[in-house]
Short mmCIF file of C-alpha atoms (C1' of nucleotides) in Angstrom, two decimals:
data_model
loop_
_atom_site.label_atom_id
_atom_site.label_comp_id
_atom_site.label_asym_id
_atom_site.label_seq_id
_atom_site.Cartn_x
_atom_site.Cartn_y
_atom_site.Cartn_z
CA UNK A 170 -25.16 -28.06 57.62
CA UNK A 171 -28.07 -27.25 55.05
CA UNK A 172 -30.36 -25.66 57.48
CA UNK A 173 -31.99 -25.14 60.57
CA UNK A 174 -35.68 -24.47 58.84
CA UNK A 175 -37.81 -24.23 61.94
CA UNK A 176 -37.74 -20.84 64.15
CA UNK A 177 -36.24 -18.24 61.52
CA UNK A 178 -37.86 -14.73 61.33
CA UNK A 179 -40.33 -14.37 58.44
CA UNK A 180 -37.76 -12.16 56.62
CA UNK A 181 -34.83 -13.99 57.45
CA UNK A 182 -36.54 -17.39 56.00
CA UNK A 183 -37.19 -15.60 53.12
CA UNK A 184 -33.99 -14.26 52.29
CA UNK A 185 -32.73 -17.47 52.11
CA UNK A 186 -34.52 -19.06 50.02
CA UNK A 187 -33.04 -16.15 47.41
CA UNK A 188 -29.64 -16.93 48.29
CA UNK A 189 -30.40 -20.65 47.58
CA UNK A 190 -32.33 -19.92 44.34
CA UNK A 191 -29.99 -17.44 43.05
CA UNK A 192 -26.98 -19.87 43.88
CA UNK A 193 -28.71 -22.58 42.37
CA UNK A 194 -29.13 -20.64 39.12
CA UNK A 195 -25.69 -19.53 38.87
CA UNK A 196 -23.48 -22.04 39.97
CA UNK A 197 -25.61 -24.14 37.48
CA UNK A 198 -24.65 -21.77 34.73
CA UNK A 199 -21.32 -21.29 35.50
CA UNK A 200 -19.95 -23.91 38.74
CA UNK A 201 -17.66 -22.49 41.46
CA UNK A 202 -16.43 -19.78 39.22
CA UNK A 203 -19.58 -17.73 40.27
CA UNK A 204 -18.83 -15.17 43.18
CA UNK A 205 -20.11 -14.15 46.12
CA UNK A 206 -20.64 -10.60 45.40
CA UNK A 207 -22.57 -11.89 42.27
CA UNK A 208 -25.30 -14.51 44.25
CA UNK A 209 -25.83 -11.58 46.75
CA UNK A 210 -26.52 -8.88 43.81
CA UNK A 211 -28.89 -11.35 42.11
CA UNK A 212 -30.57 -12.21 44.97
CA UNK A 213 -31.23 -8.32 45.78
CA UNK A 214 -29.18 -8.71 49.29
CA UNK A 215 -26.09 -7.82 50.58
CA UNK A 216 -23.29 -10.31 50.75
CA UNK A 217 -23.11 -10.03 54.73
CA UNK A 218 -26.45 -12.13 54.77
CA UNK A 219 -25.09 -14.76 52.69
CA UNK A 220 -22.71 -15.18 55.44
CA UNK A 221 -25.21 -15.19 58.11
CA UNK A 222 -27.06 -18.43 56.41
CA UNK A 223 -24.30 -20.15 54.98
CA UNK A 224 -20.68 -20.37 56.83
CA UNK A 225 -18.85 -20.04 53.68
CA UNK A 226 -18.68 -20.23 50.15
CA UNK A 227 -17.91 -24.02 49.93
CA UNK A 228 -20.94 -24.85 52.53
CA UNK A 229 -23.52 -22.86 50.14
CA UNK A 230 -22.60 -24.98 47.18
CA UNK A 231 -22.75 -27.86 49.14
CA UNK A 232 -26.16 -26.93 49.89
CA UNK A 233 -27.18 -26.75 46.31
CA UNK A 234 -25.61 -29.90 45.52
CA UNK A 235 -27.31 -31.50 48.61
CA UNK A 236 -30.78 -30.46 46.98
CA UNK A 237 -29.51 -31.69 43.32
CA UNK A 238 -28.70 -35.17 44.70
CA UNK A 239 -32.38 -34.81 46.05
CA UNK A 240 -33.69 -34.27 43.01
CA UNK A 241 -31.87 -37.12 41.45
CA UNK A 242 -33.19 -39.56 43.62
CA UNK A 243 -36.46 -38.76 43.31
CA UNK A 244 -35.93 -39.68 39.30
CA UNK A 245 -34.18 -42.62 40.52
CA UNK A 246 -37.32 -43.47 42.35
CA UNK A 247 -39.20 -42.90 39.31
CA UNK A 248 -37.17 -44.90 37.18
CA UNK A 249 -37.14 -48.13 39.61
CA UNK A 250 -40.96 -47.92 38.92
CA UNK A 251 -41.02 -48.91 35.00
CA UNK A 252 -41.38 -52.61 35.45
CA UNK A 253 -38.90 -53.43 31.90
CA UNK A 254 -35.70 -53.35 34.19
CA UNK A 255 -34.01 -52.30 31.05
CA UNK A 256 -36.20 -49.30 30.75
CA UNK A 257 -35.24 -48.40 34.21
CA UNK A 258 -31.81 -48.13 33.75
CA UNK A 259 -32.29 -46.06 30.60
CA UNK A 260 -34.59 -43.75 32.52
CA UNK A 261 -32.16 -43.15 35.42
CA UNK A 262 -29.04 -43.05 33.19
CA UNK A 263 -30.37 -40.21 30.53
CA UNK A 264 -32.41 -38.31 33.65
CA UNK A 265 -29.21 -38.32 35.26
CA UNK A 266 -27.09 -37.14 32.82
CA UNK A 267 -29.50 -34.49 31.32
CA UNK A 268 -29.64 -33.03 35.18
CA UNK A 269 -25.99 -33.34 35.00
CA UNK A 270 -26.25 -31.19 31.94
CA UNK A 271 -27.87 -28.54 33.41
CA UNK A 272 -26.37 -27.93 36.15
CA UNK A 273 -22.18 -26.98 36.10
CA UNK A 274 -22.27 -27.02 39.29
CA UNK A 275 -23.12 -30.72 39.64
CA UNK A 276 -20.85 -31.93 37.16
CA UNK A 277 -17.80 -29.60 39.02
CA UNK A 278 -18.42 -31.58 41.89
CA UNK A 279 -18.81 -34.88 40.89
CA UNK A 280 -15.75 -34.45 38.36
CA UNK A 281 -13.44 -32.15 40.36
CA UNK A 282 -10.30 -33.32 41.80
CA UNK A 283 -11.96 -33.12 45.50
CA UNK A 284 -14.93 -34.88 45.02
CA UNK A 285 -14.15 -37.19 48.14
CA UNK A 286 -14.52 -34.61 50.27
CA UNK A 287 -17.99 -33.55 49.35
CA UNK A 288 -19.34 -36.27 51.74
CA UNK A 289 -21.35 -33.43 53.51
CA UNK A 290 -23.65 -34.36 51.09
CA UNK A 291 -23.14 -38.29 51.96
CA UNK A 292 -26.65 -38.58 53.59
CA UNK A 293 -28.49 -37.69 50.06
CA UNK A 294 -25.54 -39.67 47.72
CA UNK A 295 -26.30 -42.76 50.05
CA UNK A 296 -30.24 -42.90 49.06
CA UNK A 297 -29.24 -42.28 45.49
CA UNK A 298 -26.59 -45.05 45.37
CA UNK A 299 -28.79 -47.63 47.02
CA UNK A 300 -31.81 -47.09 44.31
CA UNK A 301 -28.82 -47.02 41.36
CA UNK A 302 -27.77 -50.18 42.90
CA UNK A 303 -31.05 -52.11 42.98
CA UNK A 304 -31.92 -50.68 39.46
CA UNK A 305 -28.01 -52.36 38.07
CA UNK A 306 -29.03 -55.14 39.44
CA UNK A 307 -32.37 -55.92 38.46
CA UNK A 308 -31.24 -55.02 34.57
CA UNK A 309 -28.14 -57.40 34.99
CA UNK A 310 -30.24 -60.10 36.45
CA UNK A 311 -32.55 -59.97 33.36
CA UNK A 312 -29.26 -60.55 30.95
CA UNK A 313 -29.91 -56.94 29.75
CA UNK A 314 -26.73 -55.39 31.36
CA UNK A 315 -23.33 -57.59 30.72
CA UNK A 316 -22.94 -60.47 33.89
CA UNK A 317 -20.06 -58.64 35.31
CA UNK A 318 -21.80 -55.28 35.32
CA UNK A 319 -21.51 -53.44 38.90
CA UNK A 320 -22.73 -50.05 40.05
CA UNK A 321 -19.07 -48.70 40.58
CA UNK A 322 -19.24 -48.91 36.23
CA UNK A 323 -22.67 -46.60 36.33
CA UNK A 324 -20.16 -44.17 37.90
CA UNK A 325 -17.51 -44.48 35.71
CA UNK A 326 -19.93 -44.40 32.78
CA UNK A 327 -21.21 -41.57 33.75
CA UNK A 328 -18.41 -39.58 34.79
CA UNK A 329 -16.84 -40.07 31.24
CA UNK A 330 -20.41 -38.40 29.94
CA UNK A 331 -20.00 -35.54 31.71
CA UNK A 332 -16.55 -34.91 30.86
CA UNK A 333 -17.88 -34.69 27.07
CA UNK A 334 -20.34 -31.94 28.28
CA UNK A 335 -18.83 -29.43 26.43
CA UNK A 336 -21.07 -27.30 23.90
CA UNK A 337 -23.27 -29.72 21.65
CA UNK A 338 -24.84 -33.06 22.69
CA UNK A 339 -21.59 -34.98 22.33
CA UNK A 340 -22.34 -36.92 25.08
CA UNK A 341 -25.31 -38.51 23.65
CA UNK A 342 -23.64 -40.31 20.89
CA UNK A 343 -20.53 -41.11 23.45
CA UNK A 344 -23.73 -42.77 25.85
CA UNK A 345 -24.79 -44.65 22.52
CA UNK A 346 -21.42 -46.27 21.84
CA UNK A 347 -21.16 -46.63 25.80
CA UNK A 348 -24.54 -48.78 25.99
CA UNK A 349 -23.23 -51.07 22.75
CA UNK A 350 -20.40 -52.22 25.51
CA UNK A 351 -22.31 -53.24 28.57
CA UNK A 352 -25.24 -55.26 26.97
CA UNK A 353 -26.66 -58.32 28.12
CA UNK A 354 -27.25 -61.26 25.84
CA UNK A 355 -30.45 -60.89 25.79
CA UNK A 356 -32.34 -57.75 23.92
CA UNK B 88 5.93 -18.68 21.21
CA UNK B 89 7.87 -21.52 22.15
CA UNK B 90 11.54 -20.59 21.87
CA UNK B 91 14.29 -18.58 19.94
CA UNK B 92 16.49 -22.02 20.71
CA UNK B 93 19.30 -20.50 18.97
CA UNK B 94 21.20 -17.22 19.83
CA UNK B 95 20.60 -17.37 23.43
CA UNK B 96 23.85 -17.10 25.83
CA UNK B 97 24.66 -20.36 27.02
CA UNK B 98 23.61 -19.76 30.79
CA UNK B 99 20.05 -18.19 29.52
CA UNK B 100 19.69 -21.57 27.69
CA UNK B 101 20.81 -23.54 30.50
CA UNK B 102 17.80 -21.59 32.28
CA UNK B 103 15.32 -22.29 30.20
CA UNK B 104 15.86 -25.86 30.33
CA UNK B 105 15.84 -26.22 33.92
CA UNK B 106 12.80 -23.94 34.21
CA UNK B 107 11.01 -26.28 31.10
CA UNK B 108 12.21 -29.65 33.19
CA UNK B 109 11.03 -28.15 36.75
CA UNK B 110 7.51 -27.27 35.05
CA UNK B 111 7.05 -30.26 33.64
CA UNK B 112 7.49 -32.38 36.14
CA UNK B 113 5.27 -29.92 39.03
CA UNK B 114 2.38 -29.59 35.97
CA UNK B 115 2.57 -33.12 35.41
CA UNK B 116 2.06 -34.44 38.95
CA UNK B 117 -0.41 -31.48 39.73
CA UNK B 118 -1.33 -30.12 36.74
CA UNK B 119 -2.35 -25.94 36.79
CA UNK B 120 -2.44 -25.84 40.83
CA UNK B 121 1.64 -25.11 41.08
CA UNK B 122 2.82 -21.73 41.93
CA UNK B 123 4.90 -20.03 39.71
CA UNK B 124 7.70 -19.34 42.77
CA UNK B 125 7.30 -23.10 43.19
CA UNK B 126 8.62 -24.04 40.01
CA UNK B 127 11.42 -21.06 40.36
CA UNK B 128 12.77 -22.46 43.52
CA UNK B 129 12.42 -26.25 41.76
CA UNK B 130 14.56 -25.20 39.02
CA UNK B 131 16.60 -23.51 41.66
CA UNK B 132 16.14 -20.00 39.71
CA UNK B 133 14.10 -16.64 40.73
CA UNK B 134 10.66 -16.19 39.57
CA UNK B 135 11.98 -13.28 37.09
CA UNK B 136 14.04 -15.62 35.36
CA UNK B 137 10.62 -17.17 34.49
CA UNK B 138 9.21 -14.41 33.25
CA UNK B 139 12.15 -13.58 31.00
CA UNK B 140 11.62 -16.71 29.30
CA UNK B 141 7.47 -17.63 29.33
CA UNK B 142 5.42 -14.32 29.07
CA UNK B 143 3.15 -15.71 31.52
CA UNK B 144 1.95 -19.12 33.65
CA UNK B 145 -0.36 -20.06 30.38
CA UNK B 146 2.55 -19.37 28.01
CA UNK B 147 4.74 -22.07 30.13
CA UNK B 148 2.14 -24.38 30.40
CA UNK B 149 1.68 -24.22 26.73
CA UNK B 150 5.11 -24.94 26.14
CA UNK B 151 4.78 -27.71 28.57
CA UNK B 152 1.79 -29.37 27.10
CA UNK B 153 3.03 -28.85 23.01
CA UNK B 154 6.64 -31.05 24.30
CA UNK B 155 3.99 -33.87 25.43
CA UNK B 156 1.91 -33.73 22.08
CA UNK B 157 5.13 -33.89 20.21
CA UNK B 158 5.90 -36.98 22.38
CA UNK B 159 2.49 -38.48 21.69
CA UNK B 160 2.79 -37.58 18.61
CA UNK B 161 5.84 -39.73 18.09
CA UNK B 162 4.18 -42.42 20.08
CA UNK B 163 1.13 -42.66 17.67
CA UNK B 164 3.65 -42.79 14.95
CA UNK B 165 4.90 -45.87 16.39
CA UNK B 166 1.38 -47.86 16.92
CA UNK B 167 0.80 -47.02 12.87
CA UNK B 168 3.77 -49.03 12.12
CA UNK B 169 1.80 -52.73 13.01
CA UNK B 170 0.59 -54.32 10.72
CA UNK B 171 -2.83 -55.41 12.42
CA UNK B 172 -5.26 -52.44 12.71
CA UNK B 173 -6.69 -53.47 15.58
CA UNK B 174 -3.43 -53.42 17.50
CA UNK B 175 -2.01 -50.46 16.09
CA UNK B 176 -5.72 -48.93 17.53
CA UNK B 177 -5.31 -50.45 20.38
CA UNK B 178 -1.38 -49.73 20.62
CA UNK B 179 -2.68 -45.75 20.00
CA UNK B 180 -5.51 -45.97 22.66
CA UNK B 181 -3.32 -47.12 25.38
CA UNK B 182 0.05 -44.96 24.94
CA UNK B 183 -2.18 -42.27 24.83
CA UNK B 184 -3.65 -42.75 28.01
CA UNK B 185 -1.07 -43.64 29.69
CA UNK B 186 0.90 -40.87 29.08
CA UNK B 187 -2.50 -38.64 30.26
CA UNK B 188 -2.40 -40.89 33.18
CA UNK B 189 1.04 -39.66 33.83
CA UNK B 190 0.61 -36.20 33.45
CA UNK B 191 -1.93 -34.00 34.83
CA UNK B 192 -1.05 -31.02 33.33
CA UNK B 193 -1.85 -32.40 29.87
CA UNK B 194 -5.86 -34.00 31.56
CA UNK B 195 -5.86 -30.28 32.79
CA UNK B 196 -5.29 -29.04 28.67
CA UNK B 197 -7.22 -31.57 27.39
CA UNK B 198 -10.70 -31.58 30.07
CA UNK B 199 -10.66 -28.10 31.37
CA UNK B 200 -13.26 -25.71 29.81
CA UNK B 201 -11.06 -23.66 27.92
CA UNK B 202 -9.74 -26.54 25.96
CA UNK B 203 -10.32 -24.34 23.03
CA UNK B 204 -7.82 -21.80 23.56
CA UNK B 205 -5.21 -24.18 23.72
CA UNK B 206 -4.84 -24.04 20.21
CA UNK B 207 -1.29 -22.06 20.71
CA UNK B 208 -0.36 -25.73 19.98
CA UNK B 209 -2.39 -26.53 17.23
CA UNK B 210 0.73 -27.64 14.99
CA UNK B 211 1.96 -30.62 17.38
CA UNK B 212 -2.19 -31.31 17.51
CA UNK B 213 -3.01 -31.26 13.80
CA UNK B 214 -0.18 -33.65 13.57
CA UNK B 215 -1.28 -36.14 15.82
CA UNK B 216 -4.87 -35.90 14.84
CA UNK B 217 -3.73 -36.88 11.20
CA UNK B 218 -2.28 -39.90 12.53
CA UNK B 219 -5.18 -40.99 14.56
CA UNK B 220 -7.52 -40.56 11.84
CA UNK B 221 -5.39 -42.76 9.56
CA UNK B 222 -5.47 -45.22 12.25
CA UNK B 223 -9.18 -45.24 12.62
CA UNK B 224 -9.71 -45.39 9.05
CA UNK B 225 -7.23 -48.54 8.80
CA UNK B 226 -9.40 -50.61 11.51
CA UNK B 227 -12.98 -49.95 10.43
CA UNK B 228 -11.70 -50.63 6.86
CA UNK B 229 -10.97 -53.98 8.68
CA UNK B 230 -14.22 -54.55 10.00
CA UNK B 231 -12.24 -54.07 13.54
CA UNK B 232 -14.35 -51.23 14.49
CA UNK B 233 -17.87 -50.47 13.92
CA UNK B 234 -18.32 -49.23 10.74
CA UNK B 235 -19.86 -45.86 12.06
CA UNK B 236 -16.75 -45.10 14.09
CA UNK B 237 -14.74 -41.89 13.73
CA UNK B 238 -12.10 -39.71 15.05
CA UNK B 239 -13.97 -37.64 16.81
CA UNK B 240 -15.62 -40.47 19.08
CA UNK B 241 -11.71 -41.55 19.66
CA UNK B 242 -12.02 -38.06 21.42
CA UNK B 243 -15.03 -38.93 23.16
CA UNK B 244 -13.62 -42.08 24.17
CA UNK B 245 -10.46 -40.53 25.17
CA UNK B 246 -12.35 -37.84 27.40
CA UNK B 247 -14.04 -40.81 29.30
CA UNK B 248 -10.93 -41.77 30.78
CA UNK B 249 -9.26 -38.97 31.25
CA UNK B 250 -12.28 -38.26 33.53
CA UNK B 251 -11.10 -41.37 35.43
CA UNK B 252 -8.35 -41.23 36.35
CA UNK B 253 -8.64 -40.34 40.24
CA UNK B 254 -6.92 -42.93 41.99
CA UNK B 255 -6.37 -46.02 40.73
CA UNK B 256 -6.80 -47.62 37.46
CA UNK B 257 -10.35 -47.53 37.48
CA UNK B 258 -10.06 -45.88 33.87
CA UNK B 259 -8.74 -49.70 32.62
CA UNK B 260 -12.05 -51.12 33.81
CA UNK B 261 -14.16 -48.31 32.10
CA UNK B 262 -11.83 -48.69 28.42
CA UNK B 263 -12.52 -52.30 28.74
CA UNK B 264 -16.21 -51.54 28.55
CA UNK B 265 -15.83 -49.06 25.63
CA UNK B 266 -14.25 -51.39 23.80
CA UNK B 267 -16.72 -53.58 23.41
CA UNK B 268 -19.12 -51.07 22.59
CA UNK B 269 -17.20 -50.13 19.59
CA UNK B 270 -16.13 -53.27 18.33
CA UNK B 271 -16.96 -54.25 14.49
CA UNK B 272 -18.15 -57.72 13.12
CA UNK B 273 -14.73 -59.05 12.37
CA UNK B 274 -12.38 -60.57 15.33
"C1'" DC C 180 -47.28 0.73 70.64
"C1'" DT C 181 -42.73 -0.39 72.26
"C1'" DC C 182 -38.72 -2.50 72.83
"C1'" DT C 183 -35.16 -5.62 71.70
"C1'" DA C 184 -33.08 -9.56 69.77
"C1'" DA C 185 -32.56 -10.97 65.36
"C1'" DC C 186 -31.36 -9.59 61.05
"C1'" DA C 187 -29.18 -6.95 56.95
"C1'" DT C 188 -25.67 -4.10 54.94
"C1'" DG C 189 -21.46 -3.19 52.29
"C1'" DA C 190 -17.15 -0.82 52.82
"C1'" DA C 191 -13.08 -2.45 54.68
"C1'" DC C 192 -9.98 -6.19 55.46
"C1'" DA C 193 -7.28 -10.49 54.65
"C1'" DT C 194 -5.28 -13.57 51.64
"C1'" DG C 195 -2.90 -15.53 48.04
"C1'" DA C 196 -0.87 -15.82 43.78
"C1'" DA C 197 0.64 -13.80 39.32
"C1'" DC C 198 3.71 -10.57 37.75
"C1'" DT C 199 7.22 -6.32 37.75
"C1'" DC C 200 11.44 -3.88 38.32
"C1'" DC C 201 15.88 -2.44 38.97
"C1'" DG C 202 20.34 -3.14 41.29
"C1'" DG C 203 23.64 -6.60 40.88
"C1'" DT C 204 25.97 -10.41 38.24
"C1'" DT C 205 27.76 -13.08 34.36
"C1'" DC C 206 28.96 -14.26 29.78
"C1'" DC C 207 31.63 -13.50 25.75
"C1'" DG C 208 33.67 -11.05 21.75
"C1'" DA C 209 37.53 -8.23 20.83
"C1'" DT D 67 41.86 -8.37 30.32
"C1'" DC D 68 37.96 -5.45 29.75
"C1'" DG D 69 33.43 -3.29 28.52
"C1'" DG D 70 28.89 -3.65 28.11
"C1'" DA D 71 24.95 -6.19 26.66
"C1'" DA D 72 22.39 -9.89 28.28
"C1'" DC D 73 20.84 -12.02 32.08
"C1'" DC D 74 19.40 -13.04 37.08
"C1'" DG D 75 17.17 -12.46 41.75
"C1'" DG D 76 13.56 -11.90 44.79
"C1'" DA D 77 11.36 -8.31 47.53
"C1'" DG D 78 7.56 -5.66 46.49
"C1'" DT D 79 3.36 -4.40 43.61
"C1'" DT D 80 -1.07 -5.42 41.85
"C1'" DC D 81 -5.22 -7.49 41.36
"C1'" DA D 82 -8.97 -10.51 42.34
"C1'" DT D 83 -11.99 -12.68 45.83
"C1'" DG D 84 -13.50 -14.60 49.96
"C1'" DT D 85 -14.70 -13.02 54.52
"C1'" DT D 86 -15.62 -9.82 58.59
"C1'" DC D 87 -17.75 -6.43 61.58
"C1'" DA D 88 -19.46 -1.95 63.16
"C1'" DT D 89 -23.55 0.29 62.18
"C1'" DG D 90 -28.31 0.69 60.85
"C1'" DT D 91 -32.93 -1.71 60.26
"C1'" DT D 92 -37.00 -4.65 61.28
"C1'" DA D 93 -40.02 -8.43 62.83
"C1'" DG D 94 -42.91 -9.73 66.15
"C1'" DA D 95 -43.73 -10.91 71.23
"C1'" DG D 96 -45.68 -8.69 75.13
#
DNA sequence: CTCTAACATGAACATGAACTCCGGTTCCGA
DNA sequence: TCGGAACCGGAGTTCATGTTCATGTTAGAG
């Protein structure tokens, strides 16, 4: 679905990459309440050739979602790196949620009623789940995360962070109460 | 905006109540997706009949959503009555949810970005925040919640689960979590 | 340089849902 | 019983947005 890169005409390949950037900008500002007729002005085209790259509306944000969840995982990566497993879950909890913050878009789709059927984007989740997964269980296996913790709980941790995404930094002192409640024993 | 209850002949008051009771129950099972006609044929009325009663969809969705703060309202009433502050807290916590759980239309009001503007209801709101703050202020005086704890993170908290609620009662799991993060010395 | 398949364009179209409007109906006081 | 003010119904209007397609424009192979 994302995109045949190989064997496009020089101008065509070009073109959209300015759909995908100026998507990516908007929808980030705004989520799905961005329209068409807007992405094709900023990117300087006409809204036909968003329709030649991307079959509709809903498959264009699934591309920019695709290449958030890319993004993520490479921080996920990164995180799984710091050797102080409770470090690593810190570092993939706050750099996901501060992407989260960023981008409307993200958040719409991970917290919108139809957020099953964004598995179009399954292939990138997958890798991201799997790292979140070894990360959980490294930090419960230390006794820094509560016994019983499970990766299922990152999501609903995280979920309820980015439904306090409204204006200020909320969310940061709801993460701080949050983190109180799914300590280990040991510190 | 609510209602002129009296003064109205007895079949427009008839109406209004069946439009009120066919919007409550569509809103609450699928919150702001429902057609207006929907609701008309529900109530077994034409859509103008609506229209002579709510200015507009928001204006009947207010309505909607200031009947369930009233109810929640009464609800949170009820929880201040125990004597231990750490029930009546927890007595608040749940009823509140569950009712959210119960009714999409009021998630909708409560987690959609323009949960500013829904202060047409501020009255039945101002009430029950009142309440809740006495009830936080009873159970940190009691060492029952962390002594930093305040009426706005019951918000925060509140938010979490609200943002959970897809499917089943994964929200339970995630306020069992909280809870322990916001716990106080005393037990 | 030429020719054509690939590409771009944007006005026009399709869709869907909120809301209006006026002819017809009903309530209720006298 | 009767008059008329209040009320109802629902087809039609309006408006907002996603999507198409006939026409014009280029990249790039030969």
């Amino acid at each position: 679905m994302t995109a045949p890169e190989r064997s496009l005409r020089a101008d065509a390949r070009r073109n959209r990459e300015a759909v995908l950037d100026a998507a990516a900008e908007l929808f980030a500002q705004r989520g799905d309440a961005v329209q068409m007729d807007e992405i094709a002005e900023r990117a300087g085209l006409g809204v036909g050739t968003l329709y030649r790259h991307f079959a509709d509306k809903r498959a264009l944000l699934a591309a920019i979602i695709g290449r958030r969840f890319e993004a993520i995982t490479d921080l996920a990566r990164a995180a799984d790196e710091a050797q102080d497993p409770w470090v690593a879950f810190e570092t993939l909890l706050y750099g996901y949620l501060e992407s989260a913050e960023a981008d409307a878009a993200f958040r719409f789709a991970l917290l919108g009623p139809e957020e099953p059927s964004w598995n179009d984007i399954a292939a990138e989740k997958t890798d991201f789940s799997e790292i979140t997964e070894r990360i959980v269980r490294r930090a419960v296996d230390a006794g820094r995360l509560r016994e019983d913790f499970r990766a299922d709980d990152f999501v609903l941790i995280t979920r309820g962070a980015m439904a306090n995404m409204t204006g200020a930094g909320a969310w940061r002192r709801y993460v701080t109460l949050v983190l109180e409640g799914i300590r280990g024993p040991e510190r």
